[in-house]
Amino acid sequence: ITASWDRTMCIHDDMDNDEGVLLRTMKGHSKDITCVANSFSLKLVATSGADGHILVWHYGLGLLEGTCKGHAQDVTQLRFMEPYPLLLSSDILGNIVVW
């Protein structure tokens, strides 16, 4: 899983030892991606942006599952709290949100 300043997240197949094979590219942020978190048990990836939004993706299907809006500034940290279906986020102002 990679994220880039071009506002995309890419899923790669890491089974190829020579080169990672690009499986899919996902777009949805209006500003730069600031953080990425993944949950293998839930098959989800969360990305956050400088716009304060968090996008939750199903990485197997490449589908956007939902958008979390609650931060007014850049999100600086994301973490899934496995095995629970919870996502923690914090922003540049010090606010912490449990989703």
GROMACS .gro file of C-alpha atoms in nm, residues 2-99:
model
   98
    2THR     CA    1   0.141   0.336  -0.102
    3ALA     CA    2   0.006   0.689  -0.089
    4SER     CA    3   0.132   0.986  -0.281
    5TRP     CA    4   0.121   1.364  -0.293
    6ASP     CA    5  -0.077   1.326  -0.618
    7ARG     CA    6  -0.375   1.230  -0.394
    8THR     CA    7  -0.378   0.862  -0.493
    9MET     CA    8  -0.342   0.541  -0.298
   10CYS     CA    9  -0.205   0.234  -0.475
   11ILE     CA   10  -0.239  -0.132  -0.384
   12HIS     CA   11   0.051  -0.351  -0.496
   13ASP     CA   12   0.093  -0.729  -0.506
   14ASP     CA   13   0.391  -0.799  -0.280
   15MET     CA   14   0.416  -1.166  -0.381
   16ASP     CA   15   0.646  -1.072  -0.671
   17ASN     CA   16   0.997  -1.043  -0.524
   18ASP     CA   17   1.148  -0.852  -0.817
   19GLU     CA   18   0.887  -0.583  -0.866
   20GLY     CA   19   0.560  -0.506  -0.696
   21VAL     CA   20   0.272  -0.541  -0.939
   22LEU     CA   21   0.023  -0.254  -0.927
   23LEU     CA   22  -0.324  -0.399  -0.865
   24ARG     CA   23  -0.531  -0.083  -0.838
   25THR     CA   24  -0.513   0.292  -0.790
   26MET     CA   25  -0.774   0.472  -0.580
   27LYS     CA   26  -0.851   0.843  -0.591
   28GLY     CA   27  -1.080   1.048  -0.373
   29HIS     CA   28  -0.897   1.317  -0.177
   30SER     CA   29  -0.924   1.683  -0.275
   31LYS     CA   30  -0.593   1.767  -0.102
   32ASP     CA   31  -0.269   1.582  -0.024
   33ILE     CA   32  -0.284   1.246   0.156
   34THR     CA   33  -0.125   1.278   0.499
   35CYS     CA   34  -0.164   0.931   0.658
   36VAL     CA   35  -0.249   0.570   0.578
   37ALA     CA   36  -0.365   0.290   0.810
   38ASN     CA   37  -0.468  -0.063   0.723
   39SER     CA   38  -0.664  -0.341   0.887
   40PHE     CA   39  -0.597  -0.683   0.738
   41SER     CA   40  -0.872  -0.848   0.943
   42LEU     CA   41  -1.135  -0.597   0.824
   43LYS     CA   42  -0.984  -0.572   0.472
   44LEU     CA   43  -0.992  -0.193   0.504
   45VAL     CA   44  -0.749   0.088   0.438
   46ALA     CA   45  -0.803   0.439   0.571
   47THR     CA   46  -0.640   0.744   0.416
   48SER     CA   47  -0.649   1.095   0.556
   49GLY     CA   48  -0.598   1.422   0.383
   50ALA     CA   49  -0.493   1.778   0.440
   51ASP     CA   50  -0.863   1.861   0.397
   52GLY     CA   51  -0.944   1.691   0.730
   53HIS     CA   52  -1.136   1.405   0.568
   54ILE     CA   53  -1.072   1.034   0.619
   55LEU     CA   54  -1.161   0.793   0.340
   56VAL     CA   55  -1.216   0.426   0.424
   57TRP     CA   56  -1.154   0.180   0.140
   58HIS     CA   57  -1.209  -0.193   0.090
   59TYR     CA   58  -0.864  -0.282  -0.038
   60GLY     CA   59  -0.967  -0.615  -0.192
   61LEU     CA   60  -1.235  -0.458  -0.411
   62GLY     CA   61  -1.097  -0.105  -0.441
   63LEU     CA   62  -1.428   0.045  -0.330
   64LEU     CA   63  -1.478   0.353  -0.117
   65GLU     CA   64  -1.670   0.231   0.190
   66GLY     CA   65  -1.721   0.570   0.352
   67THR     CA   66  -1.596   0.917   0.438
   68CYS     CA   67  -1.535   1.039   0.793
   69LYS     CA   68  -1.572   1.414   0.837
   70GLY     CA   69  -1.497   1.566   1.174
   71HIS     CA   70  -1.154   1.726   1.164
   72ALA     CA   71  -1.121   2.094   1.074
   73GLN     CA   72  -0.749   2.071   0.990
   74ASP     CA   73  -0.490   1.825   0.857
   75VAL     CA   74  -0.519   1.473   0.997
   76THR     CA   75  -0.178   1.373   1.136
   77GLN     CA   76  -0.234   1.017   1.260
   78LEU     CA   77  -0.456   0.717   1.182
   79ARG     CA   78  -0.473   0.379   1.352
   80PHE     CA   79  -0.711   0.084   1.341
   81MET     CA   80  -0.766  -0.067   1.687
   82GLU     CA   81  -0.773  -0.434   1.590
   83PRO     CA   82  -0.944  -0.666   1.660
   84TYR     CA   83  -1.216  -0.405   1.716
   85PRO     CA   84  -1.379  -0.222   1.424
   86LEU     CA   85  -1.252   0.114   1.548
   87LEU     CA   86  -1.038   0.379   1.383
   88LEU     CA   87  -0.855   0.648   1.580
   89SER     CA   88  -0.747   0.975   1.423
   90SER     CA   89  -0.579   1.293   1.539
   91ASP     CA   90  -0.530   1.628   1.374
   92ILE     CA   91  -0.280   1.911   1.376
   93LEU     CA   92  -0.480   2.094   1.645
   94GLY     CA   93  -0.449   1.799   1.887
   95ASN     CA   94  -0.804   1.671   1.853
   96ILE     CA   95  -0.854   1.293   1.874
   97VAL     CA   96  -1.157   1.119   1.723
   98VAL     CA   97  -1.274   0.758   1.758
   99TRP     CA   98  -1.472   0.632   1.458
   0.00000   0.00000   0.00000
